[in-house]
CSV table of C-alpha atoms and ligand atoms in Angstrom, one decimal:
chain,number,residue,atom,x,y,z
A,1,UNK,CA,39.6,-64.6,24.4
A,2,UNK,CA,42.4,-66.4,25.9
A,3,UNK,CA,41.5,-69.4,28.1
A,4,UNK,CA,43.7,-69.6,31.2
A,5,UNK,CA,43.6,-70.8,34.7
A,6,UNK,CA,46.4,-68.7,36.3
A,7,UNK,CA,46.8,-69.1,40.1
A,8,UNK,CA,44.1,-71.8,40.3
A,9,UNK,CA,44.8,-75.0,42.4
A,10,UNK,CA,43.3,-78.0,40.7
A,11,UNK,CA,43.1,-81.6,42.0
A,12,UNK,CA,42.8,-84.3,39.3
A,13,UNK,CA,42.0,-87.9,40.4
A,14,UNK,CA,43.4,-90.7,38.3
A,15,UNK,CA,46.0,-88.3,37.0
A,16,UNK,CA,48.9,-90.5,36.1
A,17,UNK,CA,47.7,-92.1,32.9
A,18,UNK,CA,45.2,-91.8,29.9
A,19,UNK,CA,42.8,-88.9,29.9
A,20,UNK,CA,43.8,-87.8,33.5
A,21,UNK,CA,47.4,-87.3,32.5
A,22,UNK,CA,46.5,-85.3,29.4
A,23,UNK,CA,44.2,-83.2,31.7
A,24,UNK,CA,46.9,-82.6,34.3
A,25,UNK,CA,49.4,-81.5,31.7
A,26,UNK,CA,46.8,-79.1,29.9
A,27,UNK,CA,45.9,-77.6,33.3
A,28,UNK,CA,49.6,-76.8,33.9
A,29,UNK,CA,50.0,-75.3,30.5
A,30,UNK,CA,47.0,-73.0,31.3
A,31,UNK,CA,48.7,-71.9,34.5
A,32,UNK,CA,47.1,-73.9,37.1
A,33,UNK,CA,48.9,-75.6,40.0
A,34,UNK,CA,48.1,-79.4,39.8
A,35,UNK,CA,47.6,-81.9,42.5
A,36,UNK,CA,47.9,-85.3,41.0
A,37,UNK,CA,45.9,-88.2,42.6
A,38,UNK,CA,47.0,-91.7,41.7
A,39,UNK,CA,46.7,-95.2,43.1
A,40,UNK,CA,49.4,-97.3,41.2
A,41,UNK,CA,52.6,-96.4,39.3
A,42,UNK,CA,54.2,-93.7,41.4
A,43,UNK,CA,57.0,-93.4,38.8
A,44,UNK,CA,54.4,-92.1,36.2
A,45,UNK,CA,53.1,-89.6,38.7
A,46,UNK,CA,56.7,-88.3,39.4
A,47,UNK,CA,57.3,-88.0,35.8
A,48,UNK,CA,54.1,-85.9,35.2
A,49,UNK,CA,54.8,-83.9,38.3
A,50,UNK,CA,58.2,-83.0,36.8
A,51,UNK,CA,56.7,-81.9,33.5
A,52,UNK,CA,54.1,-79.8,35.4
A,53,UNK,CA,56.8,-78.1,37.4
A,54,UNK,CA,58.6,-77.5,34.1
A,55,UNK,CA,55.7,-75.1,33.2
A,56,UNK,CA,56.4,-73.0,36.2
A,57,UNK,CA,53.5,-74.1,38.4
A,58,UNK,CA,53.3,-76.3,41.5
A,59,UNK,CA,52.7,-80.0,41.4
A,60,UNK,CA,51.6,-82.3,44.3
A,61,UNK,CA,51.6,-86.1,44.2
A,62,UNK,CA,48.8,-87.7,46.2
A,63,UNK,CA,48.5,-91.5,46.5
A,64,UNK,CA,45.0,-92.4,47.5
A,65,UNK,CA,42.3,-94.9,46.5
A,66,UNK,CA,39.2,-92.6,45.9
A,67,UNK,CA,36.8,-95.5,46.8
A,68,UNK,CA,38.1,-95.3,50.4
A,69,UNK,CA,36.4,-92.2,52.0
A,70,UNK,CA,39.1,-92.0,54.8
A,71,UNK,CA,41.9,-92.0,52.1
A,72,UNK,CA,40.0,-89.2,50.4
A,73,UNK,CA,39.6,-87.0,53.5
A,74,UNK,CA,43.3,-87.5,54.3
A,75,UNK,CA,44.2,-86.5,50.7
A,76,UNK,CA,42.1,-83.2,50.9
A,77,UNK,CA,43.6,-82.6,54.3
A,78,UNK,CA,47.2,-82.8,52.8
A,79,UNK,CA,46.1,-80.4,49.9
A,80,UNK,CA,44.7,-78.1,52.5
A,81,UNK,CA,47.9,-78.2,54.5
A,82,UNK,CA,50.1,-77.7,51.5
A,83,UNK,CA,48.1,-75.2,49.4
A,84,UNK,CA,45.3,-74.0,51.6
A,85,UNK,CA,42.6,-75.8,49.5
A,86,UNK,CA,41.6,-76.5,46.0
A,87,UNK,CA,39.7,-74.1,43.5
A,88,UNK,CA,38.9,-76.8,40.9
A,89,UNK,CA,38.4,-80.5,41.1
A,90,UNK,CA,38.4,-83.0,38.2
A,91,UNK,CA,36.9,-86.4,39.1
A,92,UNK,CA,38.5,-88.4,36.6
A,93,UNK,CA,39.5,-91.7,38.3
A,94,UNK,CA,37.6,-94.6,36.8
A,95,UNK,CA,37.8,-98.2,35.8
A,96,UNK,CA,35.8,-100.1,33.2
A,97,UNK,CA,35.8,-103.4,35.0
A,98,UNK,CA,35.8,-106.7,33.3
A,99,UNK,CA,33.3,-107.6,30.7
A,100,UNK,CA,30.7,-110.0,32.1
A,101,UNK,CA,26.9,-110.4,31.7
A,102,UNK,CA,24.9,-109.4,34.9
A,103,UNK,CA,23.9,-112.9,35.7
A,104,UNK,CA,27.5,-114.2,35.7
A,105,UNK,CA,29.4,-111.2,37.0
A,106,UNK,CA,31.5,-111.4,40.2
A,107,UNK,CA,29.6,-109.3,42.8
A,108,UNK,CA,32.8,-107.8,44.5
A,109,UNK,CA,34.0,-106.7,41.0
A,110,UNK,CA,30.7,-105.2,40.1
A,111,UNK,CA,30.7,-103.3,43.4
A,112,UNK,CA,34.2,-102.1,43.0
A,113,UNK,CA,33.3,-100.2,39.7
A,114,UNK,CA,30.5,-98.5,41.5
A,115,UNK,CA,32.8,-97.7,44.3
A,116,UNK,CA,35.5,-96.2,42.3
A,117,UNK,CA,33.5,-94.4,39.5
A,118,UNK,CA,30.5,-93.1,41.5
A,119,UNK,CA,31.2,-93.2,45.2
A,120,UNK,CA,34.8,-92.1,44.6
A,121,UNK,CA,33.5,-89.0,42.7
A,122,UNK,CA,31.1,-88.3,45.5
A,123,UNK,CA,33.6,-88.6,48.2
A,124,UNK,CA,36.0,-86.2,46.4
A,125,UNK,CA,33.2,-83.8,45.5
A,126,UNK,CA,31.8,-83.4,49.0
A,127,UNK,CA,35.4,-82.7,50.4
A,128,UNK,CA,36.1,-80.2,47.7
A,129,UNK,CA,32.7,-78.5,48.0
A,130,UNK,CA,33.1,-77.8,51.7
A,131,UNK,CA,35.9,-75.3,50.9
A,132,UNK,CA,34.3,-74.1,47.6
A,133,UNK,CA,30.9,-73.1,49.1
A,134,UNK,CA,32.6,-71.3,51.9
A,135,UNK,CA,34.8,-69.3,49.5
A,136,UNK,CA,31.8,-68.9,47.2
A,137,UNK,CA,33.9,-70.0,44.1
A,138,UNK,CA,34.9,-73.1,42.5
A,139,UNK,CA,34.1,-75.9,39.8
A,140,UNK,CA,33.6,-79.6,40.2
A,141,UNK,CA,33.9,-81.4,36.9
A,142,UNK,CA,33.0,-85.1,36.7
A,143,UNK,CA,34.5,-87.2,33.8
A,144,UNK,CA,31.5,-89.2,32.8
A,145,UNK,CA,31.1,-91.2,29.6
A,146,UNK,CA,28.8,-91.8,26.6
A,147,UNK,CA,27.6,-94.6,28.7
A,148,UNK,CA,25.8,-92.3,31.0
A,149,UNK,CA,23.3,-92.4,28.1
A,150,UNK,CA,24.2,-95.5,25.9
A,151,UNK,CA,23.6,-99.0,27.6
A,152,UNK,CA,26.8,-101.2,27.4
A,153,UNK,CA,26.4,-104.9,27.1
A,154,UNK,CA,28.6,-106.7,29.6
A,155,UNK,CA,29.4,-103.4,31.5
A,156,UNK,CA,26.3,-103.0,33.7
A,157,UNK,CA,28.2,-101.7,36.6
A,158,UNK,CA,30.0,-99.0,34.5
A,159,UNK,CA,27.1,-97.7,32.6
A,160,UNK,CA,25.1,-97.6,35.9
A,161,UNK,CA,28.0,-95.8,37.6
A,162,UNK,CA,28.1,-93.2,34.8
A,163,UNK,CA,24.3,-92.7,34.8
A,164,UNK,CA,24.4,-92.1,38.5
A,165,UNK,CA,27.3,-89.7,38.0
A,166,UNK,CA,25.0,-87.6,35.7
A,167,UNK,CA,22.4,-87.3,38.3
A,168,UNK,CA,24.9,-86.7,41.0
A,169,UNK,CA,26.3,-83.9,38.8
A,170,UNK,CA,22.9,-82.2,38.4
A,171,UNK,CA,21.9,-82.6,42.1
A,172,UNK,CA,25.2,-81.2,43.4
A,173,UNK,CA,24.9,-78.4,40.9
A,174,UNK,CA,21.5,-77.5,42.2
A,175,UNK,CA,22.9,-77.6,45.9
A,176,UNK,CA,26.0,-75.5,45.0
A,177,UNK,CA,24.6,-72.8,42.5
A,178,UNK,CA,23.5,-70.4,45.1
A,179,UNK,CA,27.0,-70.5,46.6
A,180,UNK,CA,28.6,-69.5,43.3
A,181,UNK,CA,30.0,-73.0,42.7
A,182,UNK,CA,29.6,-74.8,39.3
A,183,UNK,CA,29.3,-78.6,39.0
A,184,UNK,CA,29.3,-80.2,35.6
A,185,UNK,CA,30.3,-83.3,33.7
A,186,UNK,CA,32.2,-84.0,30.5
A,187,UNK,CA,31.3,-87.4,28.7
A,188,UNK,CA,34.1,-88.7,26.5
A,189,UNK,CA,33.4,-91.2,23.8
A,190,UNK,CA,36.0,-93.7,22.6
A,191,UNK,CA,39.4,-92.2,23.4
A,192,UNK,CA,42.7,-93.8,22.7
A,193,UNK,CA,44.0,-94.5,26.1
A,194,UNK,CA,45.3,-97.7,28.0
A,195,UNK,CA,41.8,-98.5,29.4
A,196,UNK,CA,40.5,-99.2,25.8
A,197,UNK,CA,43.7,-100.7,24.5
A,198,UNK,CA,42.2,-104.2,24.1
A,199,UNK,CA,39.8,-102.7,21.5
A,200,UNK,CA,42.0,-100.3,19.6
A,201,UNK,CA,44.9,-102.7,19.3
A,202,UNK,CA,42.7,-105.3,17.6
A,203,UNK,CA,41.9,-104.5,14.0
A,204,UNK,CA,38.5,-106.2,14.0
A,205,UNK,CA,37.4,-104.7,17.3
A,206,UNK,CA,38.6,-101.3,16.1
A,207,UNK,CA,36.7,-101.5,12.8
A,208,UNK,CA,33.6,-102.4,14.7
A,209,UNK,CA,34.1,-99.5,17.0
A,210,UNK,CA,34.6,-97.0,14.3
A,211,UNK,CA,31.2,-97.9,12.8
A,212,UNK,CA,29.8,-96.4,16.1
A,213,UNK,CA,31.6,-93.0,15.7
A,214,UNK,CA,30.1,-90.7,13.0
A,215,UNK,CA,33.4,-88.7,13.1
A,216,UNK,CA,35.2,-91.9,11.9
A,217,UNK,CA,38.1,-91.9,14.4
A,218,UNK,CA,38.8,-92.4,18.0
A,219,UNK,CA,39.3,-89.3,20.2
A,220,UNK,CA,42.7,-88.1,21.3
A,221,UNK,CA,43.2,-87.5,25.1
A,222,UNK,CA,44.3,-83.8,24.3
A,223,UNK,CA,40.8,-83.3,22.7
A,224,UNK,CA,39.3,-84.1,26.0
A,225,UNK,CA,41.8,-82.1,28.0
A,226,UNK,CA,41.4,-78.9,26.0
A,227,UNK,CA,37.6,-79.0,26.7
A,228,UNK,CA,38.2,-79.8,30.4
A,229,UNK,CA,40.4,-76.6,30.7
A,230,UNK,CA,37.6,-74.6,28.9
A,231,UNK,CA,34.8,-75.9,31.1
A,232,UNK,CA,36.9,-75.1,34.2
A,233,UNK,CA,37.6,-71.7,33.1
A,234,UNK,CA,35.6,-68.4,33.1
A,235,UNK,CA,34.8,-69.0,29.4
A,236,UNK,CA,32.3,-71.5,30.7
A,237,UNK,CA,31.1,-69.2,33.6
A,238,UNK,CA,27.3,-69.8,32.9
A,239,UNK,CA,27.6,-73.7,32.4
A,240,UNK,CA,26.4,-75.8,35.3
A,241,UNK,CA,24.4,-78.9,35.9
A,242,UNK,CA,24.9,-80.4,32.6
A,243,UNK,CA,27.0,-83.0,30.6
A,244,UNK,CA,29.0,-81.9,27.7
A,245,UNK,CA,29.6,-84.7,25.3
A,246,UNK,CA,33.0,-84.9,23.5
A,247,UNK,CA,32.5,-88.0,21.5
A,248,UNK,CA,32.8,-87.5,17.7
A,249,UNK,CA,29.0,-88.0,17.5
A,250,UNK,CA,28.9,-91.4,19.2
A,251,UNK,CA,25.6,-90.5,21.0
A,252,UNK,CA,24.0,-89.6,17.6
A,253,UNK,CA,22.7,-93.1,17.0
A,254,UNK,CA,24.9,-93.5,13.8
A,255,UNK,CA,23.1,-96.8,12.9
A,256,UNK,CA,20.1,-94.6,12.0
A,257,UNK,CA,22.2,-92.6,9.6
A,258,UNK,CA,20.4,-94.0,6.6
A,259,UNK,CA,17.0,-93.9,8.1
A,260,UNK,CA,15.1,-96.2,10.4
B,301,BGC,C1,35.0,-96.5,27.9
B,301,BGC,C2,35.8,-97.0,26.7
B,301,BGC,C3,34.9,-97.1,25.5
B,301,BGC,C4,34.0,-95.9,25.3
B,301,BGC,C5,33.0,-96.0,24.2
B,301,BGC,C6,34.3,-95.1,27.6
B,301,BGC,O1,33.6,-94.7,28.6
B,301,BGC,O2,35.9,-96.2,29.0
B,301,BGC,O3,36.5,-98.2,27.0
B,301,BGC,O4,35.7,-97.4,24.3
B,301,BGC,O5,33.4,-95.6,26.5
B,301,BGC,O6,32.4,-97.3,24.3
Protein backbone atom coordinates (compact mmCIF):
# COMPACT_ATOMS: atom_id res chain seq x y z
CA UNK A 1 0.00 0.00 0.00
CA UNK A 2 1.29 3.42 -0.89
CA UNK A 3 1.06 6.04 1.83
CA UNK A 4 0.04 9.42 0.46
CA UNK A 5 -1.84 12.55 1.44
CA UNK A 6 -2.85 13.87 -1.96
CA UNK A 7 -5.10 16.93 -1.81
CA UNK A 8 -4.90 17.28 1.98
CA UNK A 9 -4.30 20.67 3.60
CA UNK A 10 -1.98 20.36 6.61
CA UNK A 11 -0.94 22.96 9.16
CA UNK A 12 2.33 22.29 10.99
CA UNK A 13 3.31 24.45 13.95
CA UNK A 14 6.98 25.18 14.60
CA UNK A 15 7.63 24.17 11.02
CA UNK A 16 10.81 26.05 10.20
CA UNK A 17 13.39 23.97 12.04
CA UNK A 18 14.19 20.56 13.47
CA UNK A 19 11.46 17.93 13.50
CA UNK A 20 8.84 20.41 12.23
CA UNK A 21 10.87 21.17 9.12
CA UNK A 22 11.34 17.47 8.35
CA UNK A 23 7.60 16.92 8.84
CA UNK A 24 6.69 19.81 6.52
CA UNK A 25 8.94 18.49 3.75
CA UNK A 26 7.71 14.90 4.15
CA UNK A 27 4.09 16.06 3.97
CA UNK A 28 4.75 17.90 0.72
CA UNK A 29 6.50 14.84 -0.71
CA UNK A 30 3.36 12.83 0.18
CA UNK A 31 1.20 15.29 -1.79
CA UNK A 32 -0.21 17.54 0.92
CA UNK A 33 -0.41 21.32 0.84
CA UNK A 34 1.50 22.63 3.85
CA UNK A 35 0.83 25.70 5.98
CA UNK A 36 4.02 26.50 7.87
CA UNK A 37 3.65 28.15 11.24
CA UNK A 38 6.75 29.75 12.73
CA UNK A 39 7.62 32.43 15.23
CA UNK A 40 11.22 33.42 14.46
CA UNK A 41 13.50 33.16 11.40
CA UNK A 42 11.19 33.99 8.47
CA UNK A 43 14.03 33.27 5.99
CA UNK A 44 14.00 29.60 7.02
CA UNK A 45 10.21 29.47 6.54
CA UNK A 46 10.60 31.07 3.11
CA UNK A 47 13.25 28.55 2.06
CA UNK A 48 11.09 25.60 3.22
CA UNK A 49 8.03 27.07 1.47
CA UNK A 50 9.99 27.20 -1.79
CA UNK A 51 11.07 23.57 -1.41
CA UNK A 52 7.45 22.61 -0.73
CA UNK A 53 6.19 24.43 -3.82
CA UNK A 54 8.92 22.63 -5.75
CA UNK A 55 6.96 19.41 -5.02
CA UNK A 56 3.96 20.86 -6.89
CA UNK A 57 1.84 21.55 -3.81
CA UNK A 58 0.84 24.77 -2.08
CA UNK A 59 2.69 26.39 0.83
CA UNK A 60 1.52 29.12 3.18
CA UNK A 61 3.71 30.93 5.70
CA UNK A 62 2.03 31.85 8.97
CA UNK A 63 3.91 33.79 11.63
CA UNK A 64 2.15 33.33 14.97
CA UNK A 65 3.07 32.61 18.57
CA UNK A 66 0.98 29.55 19.44
CA UNK A 67 0.94 30.54 23.11
CA UNK A 68 -1.21 33.56 22.20
CA UNK A 69 -4.83 32.44 21.63
CA UNK A 70 -5.68 35.54 19.59
CA UNK A 71 -2.71 35.00 17.30
CA UNK A 72 -3.81 31.37 16.89
CA UNK A 73 -7.38 32.39 15.96
CA UNK A 74 -6.02 34.89 13.44
CA UNK A 75 -3.75 32.20 11.96
CA UNK A 76 -6.64 29.78 11.46
CA UNK A 77 -8.76 32.59 9.97
CA UNK A 78 -5.98 33.17 7.44
CA UNK A 79 -5.85 29.48 6.43
CA UNK A 80 -9.63 29.44 6.20
CA UNK A 81 -9.52 32.48 3.92
CA UNK A 82 -6.71 31.11 1.74
CA UNK A 83 -7.53 27.41 1.59
CA UNK A 84 -11.01 27.04 3.11
CA UNK A 85 -9.68 25.20 6.21
CA UNK A 86 -7.30 22.44 7.25
CA UNK A 87 -7.74 18.67 7.03
CA UNK A 88 -4.75 17.77 9.20
CA UNK A 89 -3.00 19.53 12.07
CA UNK A 90 0.44 18.72 13.46
CA UNK A 91 1.03 20.40 16.83
CA UNK A 92 4.80 20.37 16.77
CA UNK A 93 5.83 23.75 18.21
CA UNK A 94 7.70 23.29 21.45
CA UNK A 95 10.49 24.53 23.66
CA UNK A 96 12.59 22.61 26.20
CA UNK A 97 13.13 25.59 28.48
CA UNK A 98 16.31 26.14 30.44
CA UNK A 99 17.46 23.42 32.83
CA UNK A 100 16.66 24.46 36.42
CA UNK A 101 15.58 22.72 39.58
CA UNK A 102 11.99 23.42 40.54
CA UNK A 103 12.92 25.31 43.70
CA UNK A 104 15.22 27.59 41.73
CA UNK A 105 13.45 28.00 38.40
CA UNK A 106 12.22 31.36 37.15
CA UNK A 107 8.42 31.27 37.31
CA UNK A 108 7.84 33.15 34.07
CA UNK A 109 10.15 30.73 32.22
CA UNK A 110 8.35 27.72 33.74
CA UNK A 111 4.97 29.11 32.72
CA UNK A 112 6.18 29.87 29.18
CA UNK A 113 7.04 26.19 28.59
CA UNK A 114 3.51 25.19 29.60
CA UNK A 115 2.03 27.97 27.49
CA UNK A 116 3.86 26.97 24.31
CA UNK A 117 3.92 23.17 24.64
CA UNK A 118 0.52 22.51 26.19
CA UNK A 119 -1.72 25.57 25.91
CA UNK A 120 -0.42 26.25 22.39
CA UNK A 121 -1.33 22.74 21.27
CA UNK A 122 -4.77 23.13 22.83
CA UNK A 123 -5.42 26.53 21.20
CA UNK A 124 -4.51 25.12 17.78
CA UNK A 125 -6.41 21.86 18.27
CA UNK A 126 -9.64 23.61 19.23
CA UNK A 127 -9.50 25.88 16.19
CA UNK A 128 -8.79 22.94 13.88
CA UNK A 129 -11.42 20.69 15.46
CA UNK A 130 -14.21 23.22 14.83
CA UNK A 131 -13.81 22.67 11.09
CA UNK A 132 -12.97 18.96 11.31
CA UNK A 133 -16.03 17.93 13.34
CA UNK A 134 -18.24 19.92 10.97
CA UNK A 135 -16.75 18.17 7.95
CA UNK A 136 -16.67 14.84 9.87
CA UNK A 137 -13.10 14.22 8.84
CA UNK A 138 -9.63 15.15 9.99
CA UNK A 139 -6.65 14.28 12.17
CA UNK A 140 -4.91 16.18 14.96
CA UNK A 141 -1.44 14.85 15.73
CA UNK A 142 0.36 16.17 18.80
CA UNK A 143 4.14 15.88 18.96
CA UNK A 144 4.76 14.80 22.52
CA UNK A 145 8.01 13.33 23.92
CA UNK A 146 9.33 10.33 25.80
CA UNK A 147 9.05 12.77 28.70
CA UNK A 148 5.30 12.34 28.74
CA UNK A 149 6.35 9.14 30.55
CA UNK A 150 9.95 9.64 31.77
CA UNK A 151 10.52 12.27 34.49
CA UNK A 152 13.29 14.70 33.49
CA UNK A 153 15.50 16.23 36.16
CA UNK A 154 15.67 20.01 35.72
CA UNK A 155 12.85 20.09 33.18
CA UNK A 156 9.73 19.86 35.31
CA UNK A 157 7.75 22.23 33.10
CA UNK A 158 8.60 20.29 29.93
CA UNK A 159 7.78 16.86 31.37
CA UNK A 160 4.58 18.21 32.94
CA UNK A 161 3.51 19.80 29.65
CA UNK A 162 4.13 16.58 27.71
CA UNK A 163 2.28 14.43 30.27
CA UNK A 164 -0.59 16.92 29.99
CA UNK A 165 -0.44 16.67 26.22
CA UNK A 166 -0.91 12.91 26.51
CA UNK A 167 -4.14 13.30 28.50
CA UNK A 168 -5.28 16.17 26.27
CA UNK A 169 -4.79 13.84 23.29
CA UNK A 170 -6.92 11.10 24.85
CA UNK A 171 -9.68 13.44 25.94
CA UNK A 172 -9.89 15.27 22.61
CA UNK A 173 -9.87 11.88 20.85
CA UNK A 174 -12.80 10.77 22.99
CA UNK A 175 -14.70 13.98 22.17
CA UNK A 176 -13.96 13.87 18.44
CA UNK A 177 -14.28 10.14 17.68
CA UNK A 178 -18.02 10.11 17.03
CA UNK A 179 -17.45 12.96 14.54
CA UNK A 180 -15.05 10.87 12.46
CA UNK A 181 -11.98 12.79 13.62
CA UNK A 182 -8.83 11.15 15.01
CA UNK A 183 -6.59 12.73 17.65
CA UNK A 184 -3.30 11.08 18.53
CA UNK A 185 0.24 11.76 19.66
CA UNK A 186 3.72 10.81 18.57
CA UNK A 187 6.48 10.77 21.19
CA UNK A 188 9.99 11.16 19.82
CA UNK A 189 13.03 10.21 21.88
CA UNK A 190 16.38 11.93 21.42
CA UNK A 191 16.43 13.28 17.88
CA UNK A 192 19.33 15.20 16.36
CA UNK A 193 17.88 18.70 16.05
CA UNK A 194 18.89 22.22 17.15
CA UNK A 195 16.83 21.87 20.37
CA UNK A 196 19.21 19.17 21.70
CA UNK A 197 22.43 20.46 20.13
CA UNK A 198 24.06 21.24 23.48
CA UNK A 199 23.87 17.50 24.25
CA UNK A 200 24.89 15.92 20.95
CA UNK A 201 27.71 18.36 20.28
CA UNK A 202 29.37 17.53 23.63
CA UNK A 203 31.08 14.08 23.44
CA UNK A 204 30.64 13.31 27.14
CA UNK A 205 26.96 14.32 27.19
CA UNK A 206 26.38 12.35 23.98
CA UNK A 207 27.95 9.16 25.33
CA UNK A 208 25.80 9.47 28.47
CA UNK A 209 22.71 9.98 26.29
CA UNK A 210 23.53 6.90 24.19
CA UNK A 211 23.47 4.68 27.30
CA UNK A 212 19.78 5.61 27.54
CA UNK A 213 18.94 4.47 24.00
CA UNK A 214 18.82 0.69 23.45
CA UNK A 215 19.11 1.26 19.71
CA UNK A 216 22.49 2.90 20.33
CA UNK A 217 22.03 6.09 18.31
CA UNK A 218 20.00 9.27 18.19
CA UNK A 219 17.01 9.49 15.88
CA UNK A 220 16.97 11.36 12.60
CA UNK A 221 14.21 13.96 12.01
CA UNK A 222 13.19 12.02 8.88
CA UNK A 223 12.44 8.94 11.01
CA UNK A 224 9.91 11.02 12.92
CA UNK A 225 8.52 12.66 9.78
CA UNK A 226 7.89 9.32 8.04
CA UNK A 227 5.84 8.11 11.00
CA UNK A 228 3.93 11.39 11.10
CA UNK A 229 2.91 10.97 7.46
CA UNK A 230 1.85 7.38 8.16
CA UNK A 231 -0.22 8.32 11.22
CA UNK A 232 -1.95 11.15 9.34
CA UNK A 233 -2.78 8.88 6.41
CA UNK A 234 -5.54 6.33 6.01
CA UNK A 235 -2.95 3.63 6.74
CA UNK A 236 -3.67 4.58 10.38
CA UNK A 237 -7.44 4.96 9.96
CA UNK A 238 -8.21 2.98 13.15
CA UNK A 239 -5.59 4.67 15.38
CA UNK A 240 -6.85 7.32 17.79
CA UNK A 241 -6.41 8.47 21.40
CA UNK A 242 -2.99 6.96 21.86
CA UNK A 243 0.69 7.91 21.79
CA UNK A 244 3.05 6.18 19.37
CA UNK A 245 6.64 6.18 20.70
CA UNK A 246 9.40 6.64 18.11
CA UNK A 247 12.36 6.54 20.46
CA UNK A 248 14.82 3.73 19.62
CA UNK A 249 13.63 2.01 22.80
CA UNK A 250 14.32 4.88 25.22
CA UNK A 251 11.13 4.08 27.17
CA UNK A 252 12.25 0.45 27.70
CA UNK A 253 14.20 1.23 30.90
CA UNK A 254 17.58 0.21 29.37
CA UNK A 255 19.27 0.37 32.79
CA UNK A 256 17.33 -2.85 33.53
CA UNK A 257 18.80 -4.61 30.49
CA UNK A 258 20.93 -6.88 32.67
CA UNK A 259 18.34 -7.50 35.38
CA UNK A 260 17.20 -5.47 38.40
C1 LIG B 1 13.85 16.67 24.19
C2 LIG B 1 15.29 16.40 23.84
C3 LIG B 1 15.81 15.20 24.61
C4 LIG B 1 14.88 14.02 24.45
C5 LIG B 1 15.30 12.83 25.29
C6 LIG B 1 13.06 15.40 23.97
O1 LIG B 1 11.72 15.60 24.24
O2 LIG B 1 13.35 17.72 23.39
O3 LIG B 1 16.06 17.55 24.12
O4 LIG B 1 17.09 14.83 24.14
O5 LIG B 1 13.58 14.38 24.80
O6 LIG B 1 15.59 13.16 26.61
